[in-house]
Amino acid sequence: MLKFGGTSVGSAELVARVADLIVEATTTHRVVVVVSAAAGVTNELVAAWDALQQGTLDMPALLARLRQRHRALAQVLSGHAALRRSYLATLEETLVRLARLLEVARHDPDPAWRDEVLAVGERLMAPLLAAVLRARGVAAFAQDAIALICTDAQYGEANVDLEATRERVQRWFARVGRHTVPVVTGFIGATPEGRTTTLGRGGSDYSAALLAALLGAEVLERWTDVDGLYTEDPRKSPDARRYQTLVLEEAWAWNHAGKLGMHRKALDPLVAAGIPVHIRSTLAPERPGTWLLPADAPQSLAG
Ligand code: ADP
Ligand code: ASP
Ligand code: MG
């Protein structure tokens, strides 16, 4: 299981690099990918929702920014005209749906509409990454997590129904071809009635952990913009030191205390299932990163 955060897919160059990392992983492993919205896109959608409520949203400007950002990301498909055209069509359809959604929500500030708006970033990214993988000759498809992650209706930070999710995930994965790479939208779930929910900011870490646990993954590789977990946030503390390995259960407790920069629930499913995590930098993939190893795991993993 590979998870790429928004900072890992923030530019066309990075999307290309991520696709290379995935292709390399497919040479030795069966791979499932979870991806976030491009860096900044979810913040933009949150700001758009707030502006809509205050009556100050400039909708054409919002749509133009999202179009321009994703067209720039889709440059990674230059040389693959049909794939690029197909992605740009998806982009336009998604923007049309977003515009309609914002029109409805202007008169009906139901929090369910907010989650539907926030989910747009992941819904724009997963099809792009799947297309880039296809351009590299890998069978890949984008999978909207509304079909996989079953939640309650606590919009903004929905709670996952593990048993319902397990059933859906296992039934879904049984139909995925052995050499096919699903690219799943992080952050998103759905109520039993099929309304989109979100798992809370930074929720793609949790999505990836859930899928890794339910599929019995060998490892969750969490690719981000720093080369591991540090004693403190390395962007704020220059003296922060990187951990080479941590005991997963200990990291779980620190993460619940907000010390590791991941979604609060991100390690819960992994502790329960005993699945190791390798945190690595997309910007420096050659670095060793940080291993989170279940207490009873063979230490040789962190070679
Ligand atoms: P992504 O786009 O990959 O989801 P995030 O911004 O959500 O990235 O998470 C990575 C960030 O987490 C790092 O850039 C870092 O600033 C922050 N962070 C906070 N605490 C820590 C920590 N203890 N160790 C490493 N990174 C941390
Ligand atoms: N895109 C979502 C967010 O910005 C989820 C994530 O990045 O994990 O919160
Ligand atoms: Mg994140």
XYZ file of C-alpha atoms and ligand atoms in Angstrom:
340
model
C 0.000 0.000 0.000
C 1.438 3.361 -1.047
C 0.031 6.689 0.182
C 1.000 9.992 -1.389
C 0.079 13.225 0.396
C -0.816 16.473 -1.332
C 2.732 17.798 -1.080
C 3.892 14.744 -3.070
C 1.611 15.582 -6.020
C 1.844 19.369 -5.911
C 3.416 19.871 -9.353
C 3.561 18.075 -12.714
C 7.185 17.087 -11.994
C 6.186 15.566 -8.668
C 3.243 13.674 -10.193
C 5.707 12.217 -12.723
C 8.073 11.240 -9.918
C 5.261 9.630 -7.933
C 4.260 7.614 -11.010
C 7.880 6.432 -11.342
C 7.920 5.352 -7.686
C 4.668 3.432 -8.171
C 5.913 1.746 -11.352
C 9.070 0.690 -9.529
C 7.014 -0.749 -6.662
C 4.928 -2.812 -9.119
C 8.053 -4.683 -10.203
C 8.244 -6.375 -6.791
C 4.792 -5.984 -5.194
C 1.092 -5.923 -5.814
C 0.304 -2.238 -5.291
C -2.680 -0.211 -4.107
C -2.312 3.585 -4.094
C -4.091 6.183 -1.965
C -3.695 9.793 -3.010
C -4.669 13.196 -1.579
C -5.693 16.362 -3.367
C -2.809 18.436 -4.748
C -1.263 20.625 -2.037
C -3.429 23.671 -1.312
C -6.541 22.481 -3.181
C -8.515 21.356 -0.108
C -7.673 24.667 1.616
C -8.981 26.459 -1.464
C -12.239 24.460 -1.311
C -12.642 25.177 2.416
C -12.145 28.894 1.709
C -14.670 28.702 -1.147
C -17.262 27.118 1.147
C -16.712 29.811 3.784
C -16.971 32.562 1.157
C -20.175 30.986 -0.173
C -21.724 31.161 3.309
C -20.686 34.793 3.627
C -22.000 35.656 0.162
C -18.557 36.660 -1.110
C -17.644 33.682 -3.326
C -16.302 34.583 -6.770
C -17.299 31.296 -8.410
C -15.817 31.922 -11.885
C -12.474 32.826 -10.282
C -12.518 29.663 -8.148
C -13.293 27.443 -11.135
C -10.622 29.184 -13.219
C -7.975 28.613 -10.522
C -8.857 24.937 -10.141
C -8.898 24.509 -13.932
C -5.539 26.210 -14.348
C -3.907 24.270 -11.504
C -5.050 20.893 -12.812
C -4.310 21.711 -16.436
C -0.779 22.547 -15.298
C -0.568 19.206 -13.440
C -1.886 17.442 -16.570
C 1.187 18.673 -18.473
C 2.681 15.453 -17.182
C 0.535 13.739 -19.846
C 1.973 15.723 -22.749
C 2.944 13.182 -25.391
C -0.136 11.108 -24.467
C -2.839 13.073 -26.277
C -5.726 10.640 -25.766
C -5.056 10.201 -22.030
C -4.638 13.941 -21.607
C -7.876 14.687 -23.469
C -9.758 12.159 -21.400
C -8.390 13.630 -18.136
C -9.248 17.180 -19.212
C -12.815 16.000 -19.934
C -13.002 14.554 -16.394
C -11.664 17.863 -15.069
C -14.380 19.848 -16.877
C -17.175 17.477 -15.783
C -15.980 17.700 -12.182
C -15.879 21.504 -12.328
C -19.405 21.627 -13.797
C -20.617 19.425 -10.943
C -18.798 21.616 -8.412
C -20.447 24.753 -9.838
C -23.913 23.130 -9.595
C -23.159 21.957 -6.087
C -22.123 25.431 -4.960
C -25.335 26.862 -6.478
C -27.444 24.391 -4.494
C -25.425 24.977 -1.314
C -25.820 28.743 -1.635
C -29.475 28.274 -0.633
C -29.028 25.196 1.559
C -25.949 25.235 3.833
C -26.363 21.539 4.755
C -22.953 20.302 6.043
C -23.324 17.333 3.665
C -22.777 19.755 0.763
C -19.611 21.000 2.419
C -18.111 17.505 2.425
C -19.146 17.058 -1.202
C -17.273 20.291 -2.028
C -14.164 19.360 -0.005
C -13.988 15.950 -1.736
C -13.454 17.553 -5.147
C -9.663 17.840 -4.708
C -9.141 14.079 -4.353
C -11.636 13.462 -7.176
C -9.487 15.617 -9.443
C -6.210 13.967 -8.436
C -6.921 10.213 -8.485
C -7.959 10.151 -12.191
C -4.850 12.148 -13.103
C -2.464 9.789 -11.328
C -4.242 6.749 -12.816
C -3.882 8.274 -16.297
C -0.163 8.911 -15.745
C 0.311 5.284 -14.716
C -1.513 4.143 -17.863
C 0.791 6.385 -19.891
C 3.659 4.372 -18.384
C 2.082 1.100 -19.456
C 0.627 0.077 -16.076
C -3.009 -1.042 -15.893
C -4.481 1.476 -13.443
C -7.850 2.964 -12.578
C -9.138 5.673 -10.252
C -11.415 4.449 -7.476
C -13.684 6.837 -5.592
C -13.592 5.805 -1.928
C -17.348 6.429 -1.534
C -17.720 2.845 -2.730
C -15.266 1.553 -0.104
C -15.232 3.552 3.129
C -18.552 3.384 4.933
C -19.128 6.070 7.585
C -21.767 7.668 9.747
C -23.208 11.074 8.848
C -20.928 13.166 11.047
C -19.927 15.436 8.202
C -16.497 17.062 8.416
C -15.039 14.223 10.480
C -17.081 11.104 9.890
C -16.632 7.886 11.884
C -15.836 4.741 9.935
C -18.005 1.623 10.199
C -15.201 -0.939 10.113
C -17.266 -4.036 9.450
C -19.267 -2.503 6.594
C -16.015 -1.113 5.168
C -14.262 -4.470 5.463
C -17.018 -6.162 3.511
C -16.978 -3.545 0.752
C -13.196 -3.409 0.494
C -12.804 -7.173 0.307
C -15.592 -7.615 -2.239
C -14.079 -4.790 -4.336
C -10.495 -6.047 -4.168
C -11.480 -9.575 -5.192
C -12.443 -8.101 -8.577
C -9.249 -6.059 -9.074
C -6.847 -7.726 -11.502
C -3.579 -9.072 -10.097
C -1.502 -6.602 -12.141
C -3.896 -3.666 -11.949
C -3.132 -0.685 -9.706
C -6.157 0.991 -8.107
C -5.637 4.685 -7.299
C -8.037 5.389 -4.437
C -9.145 8.869 -3.345
C -7.969 9.545 0.218
C -10.006 11.576 2.737
C -13.428 10.488 1.411
C -16.089 8.081 2.612
C -19.856 7.803 2.303
C -22.897 7.222 4.496
C -24.846 3.975 3.987
C -27.166 6.052 1.757
C -24.176 6.972 -0.417
C -23.739 10.623 0.561
C -20.119 11.738 0.490
C -18.429 12.320 3.846
C -14.892 13.358 4.764
C -12.689 11.884 7.478
C -11.237 15.144 8.837
C -8.313 17.217 7.582
C -5.271 15.141 6.769
C -7.654 12.173 6.489
C -5.866 10.442 3.597
C -3.404 8.951 6.103
C -6.382 7.337 7.813
C -7.882 6.156 4.492
C -4.605 4.472 3.560
C -4.284 2.854 6.991
C -7.824 1.487 6.791
C -7.252 -0.042 3.369
C -3.837 -1.413 4.371
C -5.340 -3.075 7.450
C -8.422 -4.450 5.697
C -6.382 -5.839 2.806
C -3.683 -7.256 5.085
C -0.962 -5.231 3.347
C 2.671 -6.192 3.919
C 3.532 -2.540 4.584
C 2.091 0.965 4.294
C 4.550 3.314 2.612
C 3.572 6.870 3.508
C 5.264 9.224 1.070
C 5.420 12.855 2.151
C 7.649 15.942 1.960
C 9.967 15.100 4.874
C 12.177 12.037 5.098
C 10.575 10.446 8.134
C 9.229 11.229 11.570
C 11.200 13.611 13.772
C 11.429 14.407 17.468
C 9.608 17.664 16.600
C 8.082 19.159 13.452
C 11.261 19.585 11.333
C 9.778 22.563 9.495
C 9.504 24.460 12.765
C 12.489 23.092 14.722
C 15.837 22.968 12.909
C 17.229 20.837 15.769
C 14.619 18.111 15.307
C 16.141 14.645 14.879
C 14.811 11.872 12.696
C 13.765 8.569 14.184
C 15.152 5.589 12.325
C 12.608 3.194 13.825
C 9.809 3.542 16.322
C 7.617 0.916 17.913
C 4.278 1.288 16.140
C 2.276 1.138 19.375
C 4.423 3.898 20.908
C 4.123 6.052 17.789
C 0.356 5.498 17.965
C 0.251 7.059 21.442
C 2.422 10.012 20.348
C 0.276 10.517 17.292
C -2.881 10.673 19.408
C -1.074 13.356 21.415
C -0.618 15.309 18.145
C 3.177 14.992 18.021
C 3.753 13.307 14.660
C 1.850 15.510 12.195
C -0.509 12.761 11.011
C -4.290 12.420 11.244
C -5.145 11.470 14.835
C -6.595 8.093 13.828
C -3.971 7.364 11.169
C -2.248 4.568 13.066
C -5.316 2.982 14.726
C -6.093 0.385 12.020
C -2.391 -0.448 11.632
C -1.863 -1.134 15.330
C -4.933 -3.371 15.343
C -3.689 -5.293 12.288
C 0.058 -5.216 13.145
C 1.072 -3.616 9.850
C 4.409 -1.760 9.618
C 4.637 1.764 8.200
C 7.568 3.208 6.279
C 7.553 7.006 6.115
C 9.562 8.306 3.178
C 10.228 11.516 1.268
C 9.033 11.879 -2.315
C 11.639 14.630 -2.631
C 14.456 12.339 -1.422
C 13.397 8.714 -1.993
C 16.964 7.462 -1.490
C 16.897 8.442 2.210
C 16.119 5.708 4.740
C 13.015 7.368 6.231
C 11.407 6.125 9.430
C 10.019 2.654 10.125
C 7.136 2.109 12.534
C 7.350 -1.539 13.512
C 4.709 -3.466 15.465
C 6.159 -4.609 18.792
C 6.283 -8.238 17.634
C 7.584 -7.557 14.086
C 10.960 -8.874 12.907
C 13.338 -5.916 13.265
C 15.102 -6.900 10.040
C 12.453 -5.013 8.039
C 14.171 -1.689 8.716
C 17.262 -2.747 6.830
P 1.286 15.320 3.118
O 1.035 16.287 2.010
O 2.279 14.279 2.727
O 0.043 14.737 3.715
P 1.517 16.854 5.535
O 1.819 18.294 5.422
O 0.125 16.467 5.890
O 2.020 16.164 4.217
O 2.472 16.156 6.599
C 3.876 16.283 6.505
C 4.311 17.394 7.432
O 4.097 16.983 8.773
C 5.775 17.703 7.367
O 6.108 18.601 6.329
C 6.045 18.305 8.759
O 6.091 19.707 8.705
C 4.816 17.902 9.574
N 5.172 17.294 10.864
C 4.636 17.651 12.050
N 5.195 16.973 13.056
C 6.118 16.145 12.502
C 7.041 15.176 13.028
N 7.130 14.924 14.346
N 7.849 14.520 12.155
C 7.775 14.748 10.830
N 6.913 15.652 10.277
C 6.096 16.339 11.088
N -6.805 16.741 1.096
C -7.205 16.528 2.480
C -6.674 17.656 3.347
O -6.007 18.541 2.846
C -6.795 15.192 3.009
C -5.309 14.954 3.104
O -4.533 15.701 2.502
O -4.910 14.000 3.780
O -6.964 17.686 4.504
Mg -1.429 15.197 5.082
